[in-house]
Structure formats: structure tokens, C-alpha cells
Tab-separated table of C-alpha atoms in Angstrom:
chain	number	residue	atom	x	y	z
A	547	MET	CA	0.000	0.000	0.000
A	548	ARG	CA	1.236	3.468	-0.861
A	549	SER	CA	2.067	5.762	2.055
A	550	ILE	CA	0.559	9.251	2.131
A	551	TRP	CA	2.716	10.695	4.937
A	552	ASN	CA	6.098	9.969	6.489
A	553	GLY	CA	7.055	10.976	10.010
A	554	ALA	CA	7.478	9.545	13.478
A	555	ILE	CA	5.507	8.601	16.566
A	556	SER	CA	6.871	10.193	19.709
A	557	PHE	CA	5.968	9.542	23.325
A	558	GLY	CA	8.382	10.724	25.977
A	559	LEU	CA	11.890	10.259	24.604
A	560	VAL	CA	10.880	7.385	22.326
A	561	SER	CA	10.669	8.113	18.597
A	562	ILE	CA	9.352	5.567	16.060
A	563	PRO	CA	9.777	6.287	12.336
A	564	ILE	CA	6.513	5.367	10.579
A	565	LYS	CA	4.622	5.593	7.313
A	566	LEU	CA	0.968	6.580	7.195
A	567	VAL	CA	-1.251	4.404	4.979
A	568	ASN	CA	-4.976	4.736	4.323
A	569	ALA	CA	-6.808	1.932	6.140
A	570	THR	CA	-10.080	2.376	4.247
A	571	GLU	CA	-11.168	2.824	0.657
A	572	SER	CA	-14.394	3.910	-0.950
A	573	HIS	CA	-16.197	1.484	-3.286
A	574	SER	CA	-18.999	3.880	-4.151
A	575	ILE	CA	-19.626	4.333	-7.877
A	576	SER	CA	-19.197	7.868	-9.160
A	577	PHE	CA	-20.725	9.400	-12.285
A	578	ARG	CA	-19.633	12.004	-14.815
A	579	GLN	CA	-21.812	14.834	-16.000
A	580	VAL	CA	-22.611	14.607	-19.717
A	581	HIS	CA	-24.539	16.623	-22.287
A	582	LEU	CA	-27.906	14.906	-22.825
A	583	ASP	CA	-28.071	15.780	-26.528
A	584	ASP	CA	-24.769	14.262	-27.660
A	585	GLY	CA	-23.231	12.596	-24.580
A	586	GLY	CA	-20.276	14.992	-24.460
A	587	ARG	CA	-18.443	15.409	-21.136
A	588	ILE	CA	-19.271	18.475	-19.066
A	589	ARG	CA	-16.136	20.078	-17.624
A	590	TYR	CA	-15.598	23.055	-15.367
A	591	ARG	CA	-13.140	25.755	-16.268
A	592	LYS	CA	-11.653	28.237	-13.831
A	593	PHE	CA	-12.354	31.837	-14.792
A	594	CYS	CA	-11.212	35.045	-13.174
A	595	GLU	CA	-14.229	37.236	-12.468
A	596	ALA	CA	-12.174	40.443	-12.703
A	597	GLU	CA	-10.612	39.683	-16.100
A	598	ASP	CA	-13.312	37.309	-17.402
A	599	ARG	CA	-10.779	34.804	-18.708
A	600	GLU	CA	-9.684	31.262	-17.973
A	601	VAL	CA	-6.640	30.974	-15.686
A	602	THR	CA	-4.066	28.237	-15.105
A	603	THR	CA	-3.337	26.407	-11.856
A	604	GLY	CA	-0.144	28.409	-11.333
A	605	GLU	CA	-2.161	31.627	-11.268
A	606	ILE	CA	-4.460	30.453	-8.473
A	607	GLY	CA	-3.766	31.268	-4.808
A	608	LYS	CA	-5.662	31.218	-1.475
A	609	ALA	CA	-7.775	33.851	0.249
A	610	TYR	CA	-10.037	33.944	3.289
A	611	GLU	CA	-13.481	35.432	2.757
A	612	ASP	CA	-14.523	37.678	5.636
A	613	ALA	CA	-18.092	37.970	6.885
A	614	ASP	CA	-18.680	41.079	4.766
A	615	GLY	CA	-17.353	39.365	1.623
A	616	THR	CA	-13.862	40.879	1.760
A	617	LEU	CA	-11.154	38.485	0.474
A	618	ILE	CA	-7.965	38.374	2.579
A	619	PRO	CA	-5.041	36.826	0.617
A	620	ILE	CA	-3.063	34.071	2.395
A	621	THR	CA	0.183	32.923	0.784
A	622	ASP	CA	2.080	29.651	1.195
A	623	GLU	CA	4.836	31.631	2.906
A	624	ASP	CA	2.350	32.884	5.488
A	625	LEU	CA	1.274	29.325	6.245
A	626	ALA	CA	4.860	28.060	6.422
A	627	GLN	CA	5.641	30.524	9.200
A	628	LEU	CA	2.873	29.213	11.427
A	629	PRO	CA	4.139	27.063	14.350
A	630	ILE	CA	3.068	23.451	13.763
A	631	PRO	CA	5.132	21.275	16.118
A	632	THR	CA	3.385	18.158	14.817
A	633	ALA	CA	4.229	18.805	11.150
A	634	ARG	CA	6.152	15.530	10.914
A	635	THR	CA	5.351	13.962	14.251
A	636	ILE	CA	2.439	12.054	15.744
A	637	GLU	CA	2.803	13.302	19.292
A	638	ILE	CA	1.120	11.114	21.921
A	639	VAL	CA	-0.249	13.273	24.715
A	640	ALA	CA	-2.127	10.687	26.838
A	641	PHE	CA	-3.215	7.057	27.245
A	642	VAL	CA	-6.883	6.596	28.158
A	643	PRO	CA	-9.465	3.762	28.294
A	644	ALA	CA	-11.086	3.117	24.933
A	645	ASP	CA	-14.600	3.826	26.261
A	646	ARG	CA	-13.562	7.418	26.915
A	647	ILE	CA	-13.700	8.096	23.171
A	648	ASP	CA	-17.116	9.027	21.822
A	649	PRO	CA	-17.723	7.275	18.451
A	650	LEU	CA	-19.103	10.592	17.198
A	651	GLN	CA	-15.544	11.905	17.155
A	652	MET	CA	-14.124	9.164	14.936
A	653	ASP	CA	-13.076	10.126	11.437
A	654	THR	CA	-10.740	8.638	8.793
A	655	ALA	CA	-8.710	5.551	9.741
A	656	TYR	CA	-5.044	4.930	8.931
A	657	TYR	CA	-2.497	2.154	9.410
A	658	LEU	CA	0.898	3.058	10.891
A	659	SER	CA	3.709	1.044	9.332
A	660	ALA	CA	7.191	0.814	10.833
A	661	ASN	CA	9.570	2.682	8.541
A	662	GLY	CA	12.779	0.645	8.375
A	663	VAL	CA	14.443	-2.036	10.499
A	664	PRO	CA	15.437	0.277	13.409
A	665	ALA	CA	11.746	1.144	13.889
A	666	ALA	CA	10.694	-2.492	14.446
A	667	LYS	CA	11.681	-2.694	18.146
A	668	PRO	CA	10.071	0.550	19.431
A	669	TYR	CA	7.020	-0.090	17.189
A	670	THR	CA	6.535	-3.537	18.748
A	671	LEU	CA	7.076	-2.089	22.235
A	672	LEU	CA	4.298	0.479	21.767
A	673	ARG	CA	1.966	-2.112	20.240
A	674	GLU	CA	2.399	-4.581	23.093
A	675	ALA	CA	2.075	-1.839	25.709
A	676	LEU	CA	-1.258	-0.785	24.208
A	677	LYS	CA	-2.427	-4.413	24.179
A	678	ARG	CA	-1.510	-5.100	27.800
A	679	SER	CA	-2.908	-1.853	29.167
A	680	GLN	CA	-6.115	-2.173	27.115
A	681	LYS	CA	-5.904	1.550	26.511
A	682	VAL	CA	-5.699	3.803	23.477
A	683	ALA	CA	-3.274	6.637	22.826
A	684	ILE	CA	-4.487	10.173	22.169
A	685	ALA	CA	-2.196	12.056	19.813
A	686	LYS	CA	-1.880	15.275	17.808
A	687	PHE	CA	-0.574	15.291	14.252
A	688	ALA	CA	-0.566	17.544	11.185
A	689	LEU	CA	-1.830	16.425	7.788
A	690	ARG	CA	-2.597	18.415	4.644
A	691	GLY	CA	-1.792	21.752	6.209
A	692	ARG	CA	-3.759	21.518	9.428
A	693	GLU	CA	-3.287	20.050	12.895
A	694	ARG	CA	-5.532	17.143	13.793
A	695	LEU	CA	-6.447	14.939	16.727
A	696	GLY	CA	-5.956	11.164	16.587
A	697	MET	CA	-6.435	7.939	18.515
A	698	LEU	CA	-3.975	5.029	18.280
A	699	ARG	CA	-5.129	1.464	18.914
A	700	VAL	CA	-4.023	-2.067	17.992
A	701	VAL	CA	-5.663	-3.975	15.113
A	702	ASP	CA	-4.254	-7.512	14.894
A	703	ASP	CA	-0.478	-6.852	14.884
A	704	VAL	CA	-0.672	-3.329	13.473
A	705	ILE	CA	-1.044	0.053	15.146
A	706	ALA	CA	-4.005	1.894	13.610
A	707	MET	CA	-4.801	5.547	13.994
A	708	HIS	CA	-8.272	7.098	13.790
A	709	GLY	CA	-8.533	10.755	13.031
A	710	LEU	CA	-10.728	12.413	15.650
A	711	LEU	CA	-12.837	15.517	15.427
A	712	TRP	CA	-11.947	18.205	17.931
A	713	PRO	CA	-14.425	18.331	20.837
A	714	ASP	CA	-15.768	21.726	19.717
A	715	GLU	CA	-16.615	20.230	16.304
A	716	ILE	CA	-19.252	17.966	17.842
A	717	ARG	CA	-22.684	19.549	17.930
A	718	ALA	CA	-24.796	19.307	21.073
A	719	PRO	CA	-27.899	17.143	20.487
A	720	GLN	CA	-30.332	19.895	21.391
A	721	ASP	CA	-33.880	19.819	20.014
A	722	VAL	CA	-33.223	16.427	18.430
A	723	ALA	CA	-34.940	14.117	20.928
A	724	PRO	CA	-38.771	13.874	20.872
A	725	ASP	CA	-40.258	16.932	22.543
A	726	THR	CA	-43.294	15.004	23.810
A	727	SER	CA	-43.549	13.064	27.045
A	728	VAL	CA	-43.662	9.334	26.277
A	729	THR	CA	-44.023	6.455	28.740
A	730	VAL	CA	-42.627	3.063	27.782
A	731	ARG	CA	-44.220	0.068	29.517
A	732	ASP	CA	-42.237	-2.841	30.892
A	733	LYS	CA	-44.004	-5.263	28.524
A	734	GLU	CA	-42.890	-3.169	25.544
A	735	LEU	CA	-39.320	-3.227	26.818
A	736	ASP	CA	-39.555	-7.012	27.306
A	737	LEU	CA	-40.656	-7.454	23.702
A	738	ALA	CA	-37.881	-5.153	22.498
A	739	ASP	CA	-35.362	-7.241	24.479
A	740	ALA	CA	-36.820	-10.427	22.986
A	741	LEU	CA	-36.461	-8.981	19.487
A	742	MET	CA	-32.840	-7.993	20.173
A	743	ASP	CA	-32.070	-11.492	21.498
A	744	THR	CA	-33.769	-13.139	18.522
A	745	LEU	CA	-31.876	-11.075	15.963
A	746	GLY	CA	-28.684	-11.919	17.820
A	747	GLU	CA	-25.271	-11.016	16.438
A	748	VAL	CA	-23.883	-10.781	12.915
A	749	ASP	CA	-20.501	-11.201	11.311
A	750	LEU	CA	-19.813	-7.771	9.827
A	751	ALA	CA	-17.748	-9.447	7.104
A	752	ASP	CA	-20.984	-10.977	5.755
A	753	LEU	CA	-22.610	-7.591	5.175
A	754	HIS	CA	-22.389	-6.025	1.717
A	755	ASP	CA	-23.758	-3.136	-0.304
A	756	ASP	CA	-26.804	-4.464	-2.199
A	757	TYR	CA	-27.357	-1.170	-3.983
A	758	ARG	CA	-23.788	-1.001	-5.325
A	759	GLU	CA	-24.020	-4.598	-6.626
A	760	ALA	CA	-27.307	-3.821	-8.392
A	761	LEU	CA	-25.768	-0.661	-9.868
A	762	GLU	CA	-22.758	-2.631	-11.147
A	763	GLU	CA	-25.108	-5.132	-12.827
A	764	LEU	CA	-27.019	-2.273	-14.430
A	765	ILE	CA	-23.817	-0.702	-15.796
A	766	ALA	CA	-22.546	-4.052	-17.097
A	767	ALA	CA	-25.865	-4.741	-18.835
A	768	LYS	CA	-25.909	-1.339	-20.515
A	769	ALA	CA	-22.267	-1.713	-21.588
A	770	SER	CA	-23.073	-5.108	-23.170
A	771	GLY	CA	-26.187	-3.786	-24.892
A	772	VAL	CA	-28.498	-6.236	-23.159
A	773	GLU	CA	-31.650	-5.540	-21.234
A	774	ALA	CA	-31.066	-4.262	-17.735
A	775	PRO	CA	-32.009	-6.756	-14.995
A	776	ALA	CA	-35.318	-6.125	-13.270
A	777	ALA	CA	-34.978	-4.598	-9.863
A	778	ALA	CA	-36.105	-6.843	-7.021
A	779	THR	CA	-38.925	-5.233	-5.090
A	780	GLY	CA	-39.190	-6.401	-1.534
A	781	GLU	CA	-41.958	-5.887	0.951
A	782	LYS	CA	-42.206	-2.291	2.028
A	783	THR	CA	-41.445	-1.769	5.665
A	784	GLY	CA	-41.551	1.187	7.942
A	785	GLY	CA	-44.112	3.934	7.916
A	786	LYS	CA	-46.428	4.983	10.690
A	787	VAL	CA	-46.600	2.560	13.607
A	788	LEU	CA	-50.216	2.272	14.699
A	789	ASP	CA	-49.785	-0.468	17.308
A	790	LEU	CA	-46.310	-0.684	18.834
A	791	MET	CA	-47.009	-3.929	20.701
A	792	ALA	CA	-48.362	-5.618	17.568
A	793	ALA	CA	-45.359	-4.433	15.572
A	794	LEU	CA	-42.938	-5.777	18.186
A	795	GLU	CA	-44.722	-9.142	18.418
A	796	LYS	CA	-44.797	-9.474	14.627
A	797	SER	CA	-41.110	-8.586	14.427
A	798	VAL	CA	-40.202	-11.233	17.021
A	799	ARG	CA	-42.221	-13.892	15.135
A	800	ALA	CA	-40.655	-12.925	11.811
A	801	ALA	CA	-37.153	-13.015	13.282
A	802	LYS	CA	-37.759	-16.457	14.795
A	803	GLU	CA	-39.191	-17.818	11.528
A	804	SER	CA	-36.185	-16.528	9.599
A	805	ARG	CA	-33.938	-18.466	11.984
A	806	GLY	CA	-36.069	-21.620	11.801
A	807	GLU	CA	-37.316	-21.264	15.341
A	808	GLY	CA	-40.857	-21.400	16.689
A	809	GLU	CA	-43.309	-24.311	16.630
A	810	GLU	CA	-41.075	-26.543	14.507
A	811	SER	CA	-38.327	-26.427	17.119
A	812	GLY	CA	-40.737	-27.457	19.851
A	813	GLU	CA	-41.216	-24.000	21.236
A	814	ALA	CA	-44.579	-23.471	22.897
A	815	ALA	CA	-46.943	-21.156	21.083
A	816	GLU	CA	-47.912	-17.956	22.813
A	817	VAL	CA	-51.497	-17.925	24.140
A	818	THR	CA	-53.339	-14.641	24.355
A	819	ARG	CA	-56.143	-14.612	26.925
A	820	LEU	CA	-59.472	-13.219	25.765
A	821	PRO	CA	-61.269	-10.512	27.762
A	822	ALA	CA	-64.026	-11.753	30.105
A	823	ARG	CA	-66.979	-10.560	27.977
A	824	THR	CA	-65.552	-11.921	24.738
A	825	ALA	CA	-64.828	-15.276	26.342
A	826	ALA	CA	-68.385	-15.508	27.732
A	827	ARG	CA	-69.935	-14.718	24.343
A	828	LYS	CA	-67.732	-17.234	22.574
A	829	SER	CA	-68.588	-19.881	25.185
A	830	ALA	CA	-72.317	-19.225	24.787
A	831	ARG	CA	-72.088	-19.586	20.977
A	832	THR	CA	-70.077	-22.774	21.052
A	833	ALA	CA	-71.782	-24.553	24.045
A	834	PRO	CA	-74.649	-26.272	22.063
A	835	LYS	CA	-72.123	-27.743	19.650
A	836	GLU	CA	-70.107	-29.456	22.349
A	837	VAL	CA	-70.418	-33.220	22.389
A	838	GLY	CA	-70.794	-34.969	25.680
A	839	GLY	CA	-72.126	-31.962	27.567
A	840	LYS	CA	-75.122	-32.466	29.865
A	841	LYS	CA	-77.213	-29.655	28.385
A	842	SER	CA	-76.707	-30.840	24.838
A	843	THR	CA	-77.533	-34.468	25.722
A	844	ALA	CA	-80.702	-33.467	27.568
A	845	LYS	CA	-81.924	-31.369	24.676
A	846	LYS	CA	-81.275	-34.176	22.184
A	847	THR	CA	-83.151	-36.708	24.406
A	848	ALA	CA	-86.164	-34.387	24.732
A	849	ALA	CA	-86.192	-33.872	20.968
A	850	LYS	CA	-86.188	-37.645	20.356
A	851	LYS	CA	-89.140	-38.195	22.750
A	852	THR	CA	-91.199	-35.481	21.064
A	853	THR	CA	-90.541	-37.011	17.631
A	854	ALA	CA	-91.562	-40.460	18.882
A	855	LYS	CA	-94.885	-39.111	20.281
A	856	LYS	CA	-95.734	-37.383	17.010
A	857	ALA	CA	-95.042	-40.551	15.045
A	858	THR	CA	-97.291	-42.626	17.381
A	859	THR	CA	-100.159	-40.145	17.160
A	860	ALA	CA	-99.979	-40.088	13.366
A	861	THR	CA	-100.061	-43.906	13.189
A	862	THR	CA	-103.034	-44.126	15.560
A	863	ALA	CA	-104.992	-41.561	13.559
A	864	LYS	CA	-104.457	-43.461	10.297
A	865	LYS	CA	-105.655	-46.928	11.563
A	866	PRO	CA	-109.523	-46.252	11.663
A	867	ALA	CA	-109.406	-44.819	8.228
A	868	SER	CA	-107.667	-47.944	7.008
A	869	LYS	CA	-110.470	-50.316	8.418
A	870	THR	CA	-113.317	-48.284	6.886
A	871	THR	CA	-111.617	-48.328	3.538
A	872	ALA	CA	-111.146	-52.093	3.747
A	873	ARG	CA	-114.874	-52.731	4.516
A	874	ALA	CA	-116.022	-50.561	1.652
A	875	ALA	CA	-113.687	-52.388	-0.698
A	876	THR	CA	-115.038	-55.766	0.502
A	877	LYS	CA	-118.680	-54.734	-0.109
A	878	LYS	CA	-117.905	-53.559	-3.623
A	879	THR	CA	-116.127	-56.804	-4.403
A	880	ALA	CA	-119.138	-58.869	-3.154
A	881	ALA	CA	-121.591	-56.820	-5.204
A	882	LYS	CA	-119.533	-57.347	-8.339
A	883	LYS	CA	-119.445	-61.103	-7.760
A	884	THR	CA	-123.283	-61.274	-7.292
A	885	ALA	CA	-123.918	-59.351	-10.490
A	886	ALA	CA	-121.579	-61.604	-12.425
A	887	ALA	CA	-123.271	-64.688	-11.056
A	888	LYS	CA	-126.735	-63.502	-12.182
A	889	LYS	CA	-125.540	-62.934	-15.720
A	890	THR	CA	-123.931	-66.332	-16.076
A	891	SER	CA	-126.741	-68.531	-14.480
A	892	PRO	CA	-129.351	-70.137	-17.034
A	893	ARG	CA	-132.886	-68.833	-17.054
A	894	LYS	CA	-135.698	-71.281	-16.148
A	895	ARG	CA	-138.028	-72.059	-19.038
A	896	THR	CA	-141.766	-71.947	-18.331
A	897	SER	CA	-144.011	-74.629	-19.739
A	898	ALA	CA	-146.952	-73.589	-21.932
């Protein structure tokens, strides 16, 4: 890795020659401005307002703009005369516990590399001292023409330095918190704790930039002249929370399902008790349908007896009608037989 600054770490009478190397890099995709009509690049040229002409880099200097708009020229010679004791030195001023540093102060990160063989021993000494003390070093250094604040700590077997913002560069969080009085119930906190436990931990190395990957695929597709891949649309989340408890419970269930937990793993399902009135109504609606209950059995028995009585009464009422019909049918049959007999019998002849 290419160094961006050479100097030394100093604490007390110890001096360690080092090289400063960027510990981070940006993978964000940048774009160029182009002319929409013909795709030509848009470039900015530096013009002098007084002479209305383009100027070269050698003609450009520095100036401080006062509150009233007045420009005060500042030359490189003026800056060179300023006292910067840390121009080539990372000067350690204190060793403090790591939790004393507010993450809000952290800025760009660098690796400090030992510069040459003689630097190996004091470099290792400082590294091991930081490890054993479990502290970080607070230092002042100068980079790109200004003095900065830094924090030295150990990463694996390397000393890393984080640029820190000066304390007066951190804004006070006034008027940022909700200005309304809100009470959080213990049950809500319990659900929030359950959600935190369910989500658990994550290996930061597994996290990646989904948007950058999709953008790279889009650029590759356009460069190849093929159709751009369709963007995956996931379920929309967020928005106004109407029921905080319901949202927390749903989040816990979703987190457990994503981890394969819940009923399949033998975990007991959560039972929500119904209010007294609702339970009574539900019991009243479902009671007649219960099998084996005393009330249901009694009602069924009474219904059977009533049906049996009706059937008996109907049978009894039909019997007299059946006898009368039978007698009438018998008489008709006898009359038909008599008439037939008269027709078929021979008539007696009378003698003259």
C-alpha cells in the first residue's frame, strides 16, 4: 500500500519512524456529468471574475473570505511561518481507556507502518504496551496543512490511527430528541429485548452493499447492450406505527421464523387470553355444539321423545281410516261377484 505521509511517533523520549497508509477505501460508484443531446463530457473551467478569462493552476492562490465578503489573501509563505510542532510527528499526549472516546468523534482511519528495520523494536514495544494496558493513545498530528487529533489502537499486529474531530466540532444534540412526554411500559421493553435477542449477532464481514451490486449489474448490462435486470422489489417496511405492541410481536415472530425457530423447534406457542366478555360470548355460541355436555344431551333426548310421540299419534290416527276403507272395498267386491253370477246362471223355461 502506498504511504501518504512519512514521520514519526513520539511519546516521551521514544521516537518511532513510521509511514501513514490509508486503512479504508471507498467502493462507491461515481458518475460524470454529460450533455444529454450528444453525450459529451461536461467540464468546469476556472475563470477570473475580474478579467473574465480562464486561468491556469499556477495563477491560483488562497484567500479567506470575511463575513462582509472581503477576500484576505493568504500565501504559502504565510502558512509556512505558522508554528506546527506536529508537522512531521504524531505526538502522543495521553493514554486513556477506549470507552472514553465518543464514536461521534471518529473520522478517517489509517495504518501506521514501521519505517525501516530500526523502527521495528520501538514499534513492537508500543503495540504490546497498548495491548496489555487495554488503553488507546491520544495524539496530535498535522496532515494536509492543518493540525488534527488522533487515537492510536491495535488492530491484529498493526497500530491503527483514527482521526478524531476536535471536541468543539461535535454539535450538542439539542432539540433532536422527541419533545413530547412518552411512557414506555415494561411489557414493551420485554418485547424489544426479545427482538434484540432473537436477531442476535452478525458477522460484519458478511454484510455487503446491495445497492452497489445492483448498480454494477445495471452498468454491465448497458455496456453489453443487453436488457437491464429487473430490480427486485421487496416488501415495504416502515411507515407509521399504529400499534407498537403488535409491531414488536410481529417482528419477534418474523425473526424467529427466519432463523427456523418457533413451533417446529418445539417451542410453545404464545397464548393470548381473551377478555371476560368476549370469552363468555364465545362460550355461549359454542356450548350447544359441544359433544358430551349435559345440556346438549338433555336437549337431544327431549327432541327424540317429542318425535316419537308425534309418530305414534300419526299412526293411531291413520288406523280407523284404514279399516273403513277395507270394509267398503269388501262390499264392492261382493256386489260385483253377485252381479256376475246372475248374468252367467241359465234362465228357467216356463211350460206352456
